[in-house]
Amino acid sequence: MTLLNAQIPEHEMRLQSRRIPIYLGGTAPRTLALAGELADGALLNYLVTPAYTRAALNEIRRGAATHRPIEFIDRPQLIACSVNRNRAQAMAEAQRFVAGAVLAQPALMQANGVAASLIDVIVRTASETGLDAAAHLVPEEVLLALMAVGTPDDVRRKVNDYLDAGATSPVLYCIGDDIRFMIDVFTDPYLS
């Protein structure tokens, strides 16, 4: 073949189609049911409780009911993870992150048990005095409910809670600067 006065060699090629898995990420029940019906996997949201994960699985199962068992659908779970040997430091980093999430996604936070009154106070404080001031208002019980936070043993336990709720694998979102330490926590069972 000649193109722009250049000779281009022709080669015999066999094109084979590949099956690329399709994943749907979603939080709403209808999206999760659609993932169960059509997708190879459902990427489950982060900053949710393990109870949310169980409810999400029910929606995925509902969508899959006529086609296949839920075991054929991959269900990786995004999990926000703030880990530090110093538990207080892990909590402080998580507070700022969750306060930002309250500002960005108040409906998701409320759907996962964060009181509307607390959301209002955090939003008001952030607008009046800034995110750092609002972060201090996020109570520990909210952090513990929505993410893996604390010492290495704490975060391993919380990740297992999501797996016990039906997630097939964790997709960890590191809160803080030491990503290597977070990886080590999950690859070295003796690290504490």
mmCIF file with all atom_site columns, C-alpha atoms in Angstrom, residues 5-167:
data_model
loop_
_atom_site.group_PDB
_atom_site.id
_atom_site.type_symbol
_atom_site.label_atom_id
_atom_site.label_alt_id
_atom_site.label_comp_id
_atom_site.label_asym_id
_atom_site.label_entity_id
_atom_site.label_seq_id
_atom_site.pdbx_PDB_ins_code
_atom_site.Cartn_x
_atom_site.Cartn_y
_atom_site.Cartn_z
_atom_site.occupancy
_atom_site.B_iso_or_equiv
_atom_site.pdbx_formal_charge
_atom_site.auth_seq_id
_atom_site.auth_comp_id
_atom_site.auth_asym_id
_atom_site.auth_atom_id
_atom_site.pdbx_PDB_model_num
ATOM 1   C CA . ASN A 1 5   ? 4.446   8.447   -1.679 1.00 0.00 ? 5   ASN A CA 1
ATOM 2   C CA . ALA A 1 6   ? 5.585   6.123   1.106  1.00 0.00 ? 6   ALA A CA 1
ATOM 3   C CA . GLN A 1 7   ? 5.399   2.373   0.822  1.00 0.00 ? 7   GLN A CA 1
ATOM 4   C CA . ILE A 1 8   ? 3.618   0.864   3.819  1.00 0.00 ? 8   ILE A CA 1
ATOM 5   C CA . PRO A 1 9   ? 4.009   -2.874  4.269  1.00 0.00 ? 9   PRO A CA 1
ATOM 6   C CA . GLU A 1 10  ? 0.831   -4.862  4.708  1.00 0.00 ? 10  GLU A CA 1
ATOM 7   C CA . HIS A 1 11  ? 0.617   -7.560  7.351  1.00 0.00 ? 11  HIS A CA 1
ATOM 8   C CA . GLU A 1 12  ? -1.899  -10.288 7.849  1.00 0.00 ? 12  GLU A CA 1
ATOM 9   C CA . MET A 1 13  ? -3.686  -9.714  11.152 1.00 0.00 ? 13  MET A CA 1
ATOM 10  C CA . ARG A 1 14  ? -6.375  -11.631 12.890 1.00 0.00 ? 14  ARG A CA 1
ATOM 11  C CA . LEU A 1 15  ? -8.462  -9.397  15.069 1.00 0.00 ? 15  LEU A CA 1
ATOM 12  C CA . GLN A 1 16  ? -9.957  -11.147 18.023 1.00 0.00 ? 16  GLN A CA 1
ATOM 13  C CA . SER A 1 17  ? -12.525 -9.546  20.196 1.00 0.00 ? 17  SER A CA 1
ATOM 14  C CA . ARG A 1 18  ? -11.797 -9.408  23.893 1.00 0.00 ? 18  ARG A CA 1
ATOM 15  C CA . ARG A 1 19  ? -14.332 -9.394  26.636 1.00 0.00 ? 19  ARG A CA 1
ATOM 16  C CA . ILE A 1 20  ? -13.722 -6.350  28.787 1.00 0.00 ? 20  ILE A CA 1
ATOM 17  C CA . PRO A 1 21  ? -15.519 -6.461  32.136 1.00 0.00 ? 21  PRO A CA 1
ATOM 18  C CA . ILE A 1 22  ? -17.992 -3.655  32.763 1.00 0.00 ? 22  ILE A CA 1
ATOM 19  C CA . TYR A 1 23  ? -18.316 -2.174  36.250 1.00 0.00 ? 23  TYR A CA 1
ATOM 20  C CA . LEU A 1 24  ? -20.954 0.292   37.383 1.00 0.00 ? 24  LEU A CA 1
ATOM 21  C CA . GLY A 1 25  ? -20.238 2.595   40.280 1.00 0.00 ? 25  GLY A CA 1
ATOM 22  C CA . GLY A 1 26  ? -23.261 3.831   42.104 1.00 0.00 ? 26  GLY A CA 1
ATOM 23  C CA . THR A 1 27  ? -24.949 4.553   45.375 1.00 0.00 ? 27  THR A CA 1
ATOM 24  C CA . ALA A 1 28  ? -28.635 4.810   44.480 1.00 0.00 ? 28  ALA A CA 1
ATOM 25  C CA . PRO A 1 29  ? -30.756 1.639   44.674 1.00 0.00 ? 29  PRO A CA 1
ATOM 26  C CA . ARG A 1 30  ? -31.767 1.730   40.993 1.00 0.00 ? 30  ARG A CA 1
ATOM 27  C CA . THR A 1 31  ? -28.142 2.063   39.862 1.00 0.00 ? 31  THR A CA 1
ATOM 28  C CA . LEU A 1 32  ? -27.119 -0.857  42.055 1.00 0.00 ? 32  LEU A CA 1
ATOM 29  C CA . ALA A 1 33  ? -29.976 -2.984  40.702 1.00 0.00 ? 33  ALA A CA 1
ATOM 30  C CA . LEU A 1 34  ? -28.900 -2.091  37.163 1.00 0.00 ? 34  LEU A CA 1
ATOM 31  C CA . ALA A 1 35  ? -25.366 -3.202  38.006 1.00 0.00 ? 35  ALA A CA 1
ATOM 32  C CA . GLY A 1 36  ? -26.786 -6.517  39.184 1.00 0.00 ? 36  GLY A CA 1
ATOM 33  C CA . GLU A 1 37  ? -28.738 -6.915  35.980 1.00 0.00 ? 37  GLU A CA 1
ATOM 34  C CA . LEU A 1 38  ? -26.136 -5.860  33.408 1.00 0.00 ? 38  LEU A CA 1
ATOM 35  C CA . ALA A 1 39  ? -22.629 -5.381  34.775 1.00 0.00 ? 39  ALA A CA 1
ATOM 36  C CA . ASP A 1 40  ? -19.794 -7.710  35.654 1.00 0.00 ? 40  ASP A CA 1
ATOM 37  C CA . GLY A 1 41  ? -19.248 -5.765  38.845 1.00 0.00 ? 41  GLY A CA 1
ATOM 38  C CA . ALA A 1 42  ? -20.566 -2.998  41.050 1.00 0.00 ? 42  ALA A CA 1
ATOM 39  C CA . LEU A 1 43  ? -18.070 -0.576  42.554 1.00 0.00 ? 43  LEU A CA 1
ATOM 40  C CA . LEU A 1 44  ? -19.498 0.243   45.980 1.00 0.00 ? 44  LEU A CA 1
ATOM 41  C CA . ASN A 1 45  ? -19.137 3.773   47.306 1.00 0.00 ? 45  ASN A CA 1
ATOM 42  C CA . TYR A 1 46  ? -16.956 4.985   50.166 1.00 0.00 ? 46  TYR A CA 1
ATOM 43  C CA . LEU A 1 47  ? -17.896 6.929   53.288 1.00 0.00 ? 47  LEU A CA 1
ATOM 44  C CA . VAL A 1 48  ? -20.744 4.507   53.861 1.00 0.00 ? 48  VAL A CA 1
ATOM 45  C CA . THR A 1 49  ? -21.436 2.079   56.669 1.00 0.00 ? 49  THR A CA 1
ATOM 46  C CA . PRO A 1 50  ? -21.203 -1.710  56.409 1.00 0.00 ? 50  PRO A CA 1
ATOM 47  C CA . ALA A 1 51  ? -24.999 -1.651  56.846 1.00 0.00 ? 51  ALA A CA 1
ATOM 48  C CA . TYR A 1 52  ? -25.177 0.374   53.623 1.00 0.00 ? 52  TYR A CA 1
ATOM 49  C CA . THR A 1 53  ? -23.024 -2.284  51.939 1.00 0.00 ? 53  THR A CA 1
ATOM 50  C CA . ARG A 1 54  ? -25.473 -4.994  53.038 1.00 0.00 ? 54  ARG A CA 1
ATOM 51  C CA . ALA A 1 55  ? -28.405 -2.954  51.677 1.00 0.00 ? 55  ALA A CA 1
ATOM 52  C CA . ALA A 1 56  ? -26.501 -2.315  48.430 1.00 0.00 ? 56  ALA A CA 1
ATOM 53  C CA . LEU A 1 57  ? -26.006 -6.059  48.015 1.00 0.00 ? 57  LEU A CA 1
ATOM 54  C CA . ASN A 1 58  ? -29.742 -6.592  48.327 1.00 0.00 ? 58  ASN A CA 1
ATOM 55  C CA . GLU A 1 59  ? -30.277 -4.162  45.434 1.00 0.00 ? 59  GLU A CA 1
ATOM 56  C CA . ILE A 1 60  ? -27.577 -5.845  43.337 1.00 0.00 ? 60  ILE A CA 1
ATOM 57  C CA . ARG A 1 61  ? -29.138 -9.223  44.134 1.00 0.00 ? 61  ARG A CA 1
ATOM 58  C CA . ARG A 1 62  ? -32.567 -7.889  43.108 1.00 0.00 ? 62  ARG A CA 1
ATOM 59  C CA . GLY A 1 63  ? -31.192 -6.766  39.740 1.00 0.00 ? 63  GLY A CA 1
ATOM 60  C CA . ALA A 1 64  ? -29.393 -10.049 39.179 1.00 0.00 ? 64  ALA A CA 1
ATOM 61  C CA . ALA A 1 65  ? -32.298 -12.249 40.268 1.00 0.00 ? 65  ALA A CA 1
ATOM 62  C CA . THR A 1 66  ? -33.499 -13.252 36.812 1.00 0.00 ? 66  THR A CA 1
ATOM 63  C CA . HIS A 1 67  ? -30.061 -13.685 35.248 1.00 0.00 ? 67  HIS A CA 1
ATOM 64  C CA . ARG A 1 68  ? -27.514 -15.072 37.699 1.00 0.00 ? 68  ARG A CA 1
ATOM 65  C CA . PRO A 1 69  ? -26.541 -15.486 41.332 1.00 0.00 ? 69  PRO A CA 1
ATOM 66  C CA . ILE A 1 70  ? -24.828 -12.557 43.039 1.00 0.00 ? 70  ILE A CA 1
ATOM 67  C CA . GLU A 1 71  ? -21.643 -14.621 43.382 1.00 0.00 ? 71  GLU A CA 1
ATOM 68  C CA . PHE A 1 72  ? -21.028 -13.950 39.670 1.00 0.00 ? 72  PHE A CA 1
ATOM 69  C CA . ILE A 1 73  ? -20.929 -10.184 40.275 1.00 0.00 ? 73  ILE A CA 1
ATOM 70  C CA . ASP A 1 74  ? -17.733 -8.627  41.612 1.00 0.00 ? 74  ASP A CA 1
ATOM 71  C CA . ARG A 1 75  ? -18.366 -6.109  44.402 1.00 0.00 ? 75  ARG A CA 1
ATOM 72  C CA . PRO A 1 76  ? -15.231 -4.118  45.249 1.00 0.00 ? 76  PRO A CA 1
ATOM 73  C CA . GLN A 1 77  ? -15.776 -1.559  48.009 1.00 0.00 ? 77  GLN A CA 1
ATOM 74  C CA . LEU A 1 78  ? -14.123 1.855   48.068 1.00 0.00 ? 78  LEU A CA 1
ATOM 75  C CA . ILE A 1 79  ? -12.991 2.423   51.655 1.00 0.00 ? 79  ILE A CA 1
ATOM 76  C CA . ALA A 1 80  ? -11.567 5.665   52.996 1.00 0.00 ? 80  ALA A CA 1
ATOM 77  C CA . CYS A 1 81  ? -8.650  4.713   55.247 1.00 0.00 ? 81  CYS A CA 1
ATOM 78  C CA . SER A 1 82  ? -6.866  6.920   57.772 1.00 0.00 ? 82  SER A CA 1
ATOM 79  C CA . VAL A 1 83  ? -4.223  4.841   59.534 1.00 0.00 ? 83  VAL A CA 1
ATOM 80  C CA . ASN A 1 84  ? -1.483  5.851   61.934 1.00 0.00 ? 84  ASN A CA 1
ATOM 81  C CA . ARG A 1 85  ? 0.202   4.205   64.904 1.00 0.00 ? 85  ARG A CA 1
ATOM 82  C CA . ASN A 1 86  ? -0.952  7.334   66.738 1.00 0.00 ? 86  ASN A CA 1
ATOM 83  C CA . ARG A 1 87  ? -4.734  6.864   66.806 1.00 0.00 ? 87  ARG A CA 1
ATOM 84  C CA . ALA A 1 88  ? -5.384  10.550  67.569 1.00 0.00 ? 88  ALA A CA 1
ATOM 85  C CA . GLN A 1 89  ? -3.442  11.594  64.459 1.00 0.00 ? 89  GLN A CA 1
ATOM 86  C CA . ALA A 1 90  ? -5.438  9.179   62.297 1.00 0.00 ? 90  ALA A CA 1
ATOM 87  C CA . MET A 1 91  ? -8.675  10.582  63.750 1.00 0.00 ? 91  MET A CA 1
ATOM 88  C CA . ALA A 1 92  ? -7.622  14.199  63.120 1.00 0.00 ? 92  ALA A CA 1
ATOM 89  C CA . GLU A 1 93  ? -6.824  13.499  59.460 1.00 0.00 ? 93  GLU A CA 1
ATOM 90  C CA . ALA A 1 94  ? -10.134 11.678  59.077 1.00 0.00 ? 94  ALA A CA 1
ATOM 91  C CA . GLN A 1 95  ? -12.113 14.528  60.669 1.00 0.00 ? 95  GLN A CA 1
ATOM 92  C CA . ARG A 1 96  ? -10.947 17.007  58.048 1.00 0.00 ? 96  ARG A CA 1
ATOM 93  C CA . PHE A 1 97  ? -11.715 14.573  55.231 1.00 0.00 ? 97  PHE A CA 1
ATOM 94  C CA . VAL A 1 98  ? -15.206 13.755  56.497 1.00 0.00 ? 98  VAL A CA 1
ATOM 95  C CA . ALA A 1 99  ? -15.984 17.436  57.131 1.00 0.00 ? 99  ALA A CA 1
ATOM 96  C CA . GLY A 1 100 ? -15.157 18.090  53.472 1.00 0.00 ? 100 GLY A CA 1
ATOM 97  C CA . ALA A 1 101 ? -17.398 15.203  52.446 1.00 0.00 ? 101 ALA A CA 1
ATOM 98  C CA . VAL A 1 102 ? -20.240 16.625  54.538 1.00 0.00 ? 102 VAL A CA 1
ATOM 99  C CA . LEU A 1 103 ? -19.927 19.861  52.551 1.00 0.00 ? 103 LEU A CA 1
ATOM 100 C CA . ALA A 1 104 ? -19.749 18.066  49.196 1.00 0.00 ? 104 ALA A CA 1
ATOM 101 C CA . GLN A 1 105 ? -22.247 15.237  49.779 1.00 0.00 ? 105 GLN A CA 1
ATOM 102 C CA . PRO A 1 106 ? -24.639 16.063  52.619 1.00 0.00 ? 106 PRO A CA 1
ATOM 103 C CA . ALA A 1 107 ? -27.333 13.705  51.309 1.00 0.00 ? 107 ALA A CA 1
ATOM 104 C CA . LEU A 1 108 ? -24.935 10.732  51.306 1.00 0.00 ? 108 LEU A CA 1
ATOM 105 C CA . MET A 1 109 ? -23.812 11.584  54.826 1.00 0.00 ? 109 MET A CA 1
ATOM 106 C CA . GLN A 1 110 ? -27.405 11.823  56.058 1.00 0.00 ? 110 GLN A CA 1
ATOM 107 C CA . ALA A 1 111 ? -28.313 8.549   54.320 1.00 0.00 ? 111 ALA A CA 1
ATOM 108 C CA . ASN A 1 112 ? -25.513 6.911   56.313 1.00 0.00 ? 112 ASN A CA 1
ATOM 109 C CA . GLY A 1 113 ? -26.660 8.082   59.710 1.00 0.00 ? 113 GLY A CA 1
ATOM 110 C CA . VAL A 1 114 ? -25.056 11.509  60.116 1.00 0.00 ? 114 VAL A CA 1
ATOM 111 C CA . ALA A 1 115 ? -27.657 13.666  61.852 1.00 0.00 ? 115 ALA A CA 1
ATOM 112 C CA . ALA A 1 116 ? -29.079 16.533  59.799 1.00 0.00 ? 116 ALA A CA 1
ATOM 113 C CA . SER A 1 117 ? -28.446 18.880  62.723 1.00 0.00 ? 117 SER A CA 1
ATOM 114 C CA . LEU A 1 118 ? -24.740 17.947  62.750 1.00 0.00 ? 118 LEU A CA 1
ATOM 115 C CA . ILE A 1 119 ? -24.531 18.421  58.984 1.00 0.00 ? 119 ILE A CA 1
ATOM 116 C CA . ASP A 1 120 ? -26.070 21.897  59.349 1.00 0.00 ? 120 ASP A CA 1
ATOM 117 C CA . VAL A 1 121 ? -23.594 22.889  62.079 1.00 0.00 ? 121 VAL A CA 1
ATOM 118 C CA . ILE A 1 122 ? -20.607 21.643  60.063 1.00 0.00 ? 122 ILE A CA 1
ATOM 119 C CA . VAL A 1 123 ? -21.771 23.472  56.924 1.00 0.00 ? 123 VAL A CA 1
ATOM 120 C CA . ARG A 1 124 ? -22.424 26.700  58.840 1.00 0.00 ? 124 ARG A CA 1
ATOM 121 C CA . THR A 1 125 ? -19.094 26.541  60.694 1.00 0.00 ? 125 THR A CA 1
ATOM 122 C CA . ALA A 1 126 ? -17.163 25.828  57.498 1.00 0.00 ? 126 ALA A CA 1
ATOM 123 C CA . SER A 1 127 ? -18.741 28.797  55.741 1.00 0.00 ? 127 SER A CA 1
ATOM 124 C CA . GLU A 1 128 ? -18.171 31.134  58.702 1.00 0.00 ? 128 GLU A CA 1
ATOM 125 C CA . THR A 1 129 ? -14.734 30.089  59.985 1.00 0.00 ? 129 THR A CA 1
ATOM 126 C CA . GLY A 1 130 ? -13.329 27.514  57.576 1.00 0.00 ? 130 GLY A CA 1
ATOM 127 C CA . LEU A 1 131 ? -12.953 23.777  57.108 1.00 0.00 ? 131 LEU A CA 1
ATOM 128 C CA . ASP A 1 132 ? -10.405 23.286  59.886 1.00 0.00 ? 132 ASP A CA 1
ATOM 129 C CA . ALA A 1 133 ? -12.827 24.646  62.484 1.00 0.00 ? 133 ALA A CA 1
ATOM 130 C CA . ALA A 1 134 ? -15.653 22.519  61.066 1.00 0.00 ? 134 ALA A CA 1
ATOM 131 C CA . ALA A 1 135 ? -13.464 19.401  61.104 1.00 0.00 ? 135 ALA A CA 1
ATOM 132 C CA . HIS A 1 136 ? -13.256 19.457  64.892 1.00 0.00 ? 136 HIS A CA 1
ATOM 133 C CA . LEU A 1 137 ? -17.039 19.085  65.037 1.00 0.00 ? 137 LEU A CA 1
ATOM 134 C CA . VAL A 1 138 ? -17.027 15.643  63.381 1.00 0.00 ? 138 VAL A CA 1
ATOM 135 C CA . PRO A 1 139 ? -17.414 13.154  66.250 1.00 0.00 ? 139 PRO A CA 1
ATOM 136 C CA . GLU A 1 140 ? -15.393 9.963   66.496 1.00 0.00 ? 140 GLU A CA 1
ATOM 137 C CA . GLU A 1 141 ? -18.480 7.769   66.184 1.00 0.00 ? 141 GLU A CA 1
ATOM 138 C CA . VAL A 1 142 ? -19.175 9.231   62.722 1.00 0.00 ? 142 VAL A CA 1
ATOM 139 C CA . LEU A 1 143 ? -15.604 8.504   61.641 1.00 0.00 ? 143 LEU A CA 1
ATOM 140 C CA . LEU A 1 144 ? -15.776 4.953   62.972 1.00 0.00 ? 144 LEU A CA 1
ATOM 141 C CA . ALA A 1 145 ? -19.080 4.355   61.182 1.00 0.00 ? 145 ALA A CA 1
ATOM 142 C CA . LEU A 1 146 ? -18.051 5.647   57.749 1.00 0.00 ? 146 LEU A CA 1
ATOM 143 C CA . MET A 1 147 ? -14.438 4.627   57.235 1.00 0.00 ? 147 MET A CA 1
ATOM 144 C CA . ALA A 1 148 ? -11.461 2.572   58.340 1.00 0.00 ? 148 ALA A CA 1
ATOM 145 C CA . VAL A 1 149 ? -9.720  4.837   60.857 1.00 0.00 ? 149 VAL A CA 1
ATOM 146 C CA . GLY A 1 150 ? -7.246  4.418   63.685 1.00 0.00 ? 150 GLY A CA 1
ATOM 147 C CA . THR A 1 151 ? -4.343  2.085   64.342 1.00 0.00 ? 151 THR A CA 1
ATOM 148 C CA . PRO A 1 152 ? -3.329  -0.717  61.957 1.00 0.00 ? 152 PRO A CA 1
ATOM 149 C CA . ASP A 1 153 ? -5.423  -3.223  63.917 1.00 0.00 ? 153 ASP A CA 1
ATOM 150 C CA . ASP A 1 154 ? -8.423  -0.841  63.902 1.00 0.00 ? 154 ASP A CA 1
ATOM 151 C CA . VAL A 1 155 ? -8.392  -0.358  60.132 1.00 0.00 ? 155 VAL A CA 1
ATOM 152 C CA . ARG A 1 156 ? -7.897  -4.058  59.384 1.00 0.00 ? 156 ARG A CA 1
ATOM 153 C CA . ARG A 1 157 ? -10.948 -4.858  61.518 1.00 0.00 ? 157 ARG A CA 1
ATOM 154 C CA . LYS A 1 158 ? -13.053 -2.228  59.762 1.00 0.00 ? 158 LYS A CA 1
ATOM 155 C CA . VAL A 1 159 ? -12.056 -3.422  56.297 1.00 0.00 ? 159 VAL A CA 1
ATOM 156 C CA . ASN A 1 160 ? -13.089 -6.923  57.376 1.00 0.00 ? 160 ASN A CA 1
ATOM 157 C CA . ASP A 1 161 ? -16.467 -5.496  58.440 1.00 0.00 ? 161 ASP A CA 1
ATOM 158 C CA . TYR A 1 162 ? -17.044 -4.364  54.837 1.00 0.00 ? 162 TYR A CA 1
ATOM 159 C CA . LEU A 1 163 ? -15.954 -7.757  53.507 1.00 0.00 ? 163 LEU A CA 1
ATOM 160 C CA . ASP A 1 164 ? -18.248 -9.497  56.003 1.00 0.00 ? 164 ASP A CA 1
ATOM 161 C CA . ALA A 1 165 ? -21.067 -7.249  54.754 1.00 0.00 ? 165 ALA A CA 1
ATOM 162 C CA . GLY A 1 166 ? -20.585 -8.624  51.232 1.00 0.00 ? 166 GLY A CA 1
ATOM 163 C CA . ALA A 1 167 ? -17.879 -6.615  49.490 1.00 0.00 ? 167 ALA A CA 1
#
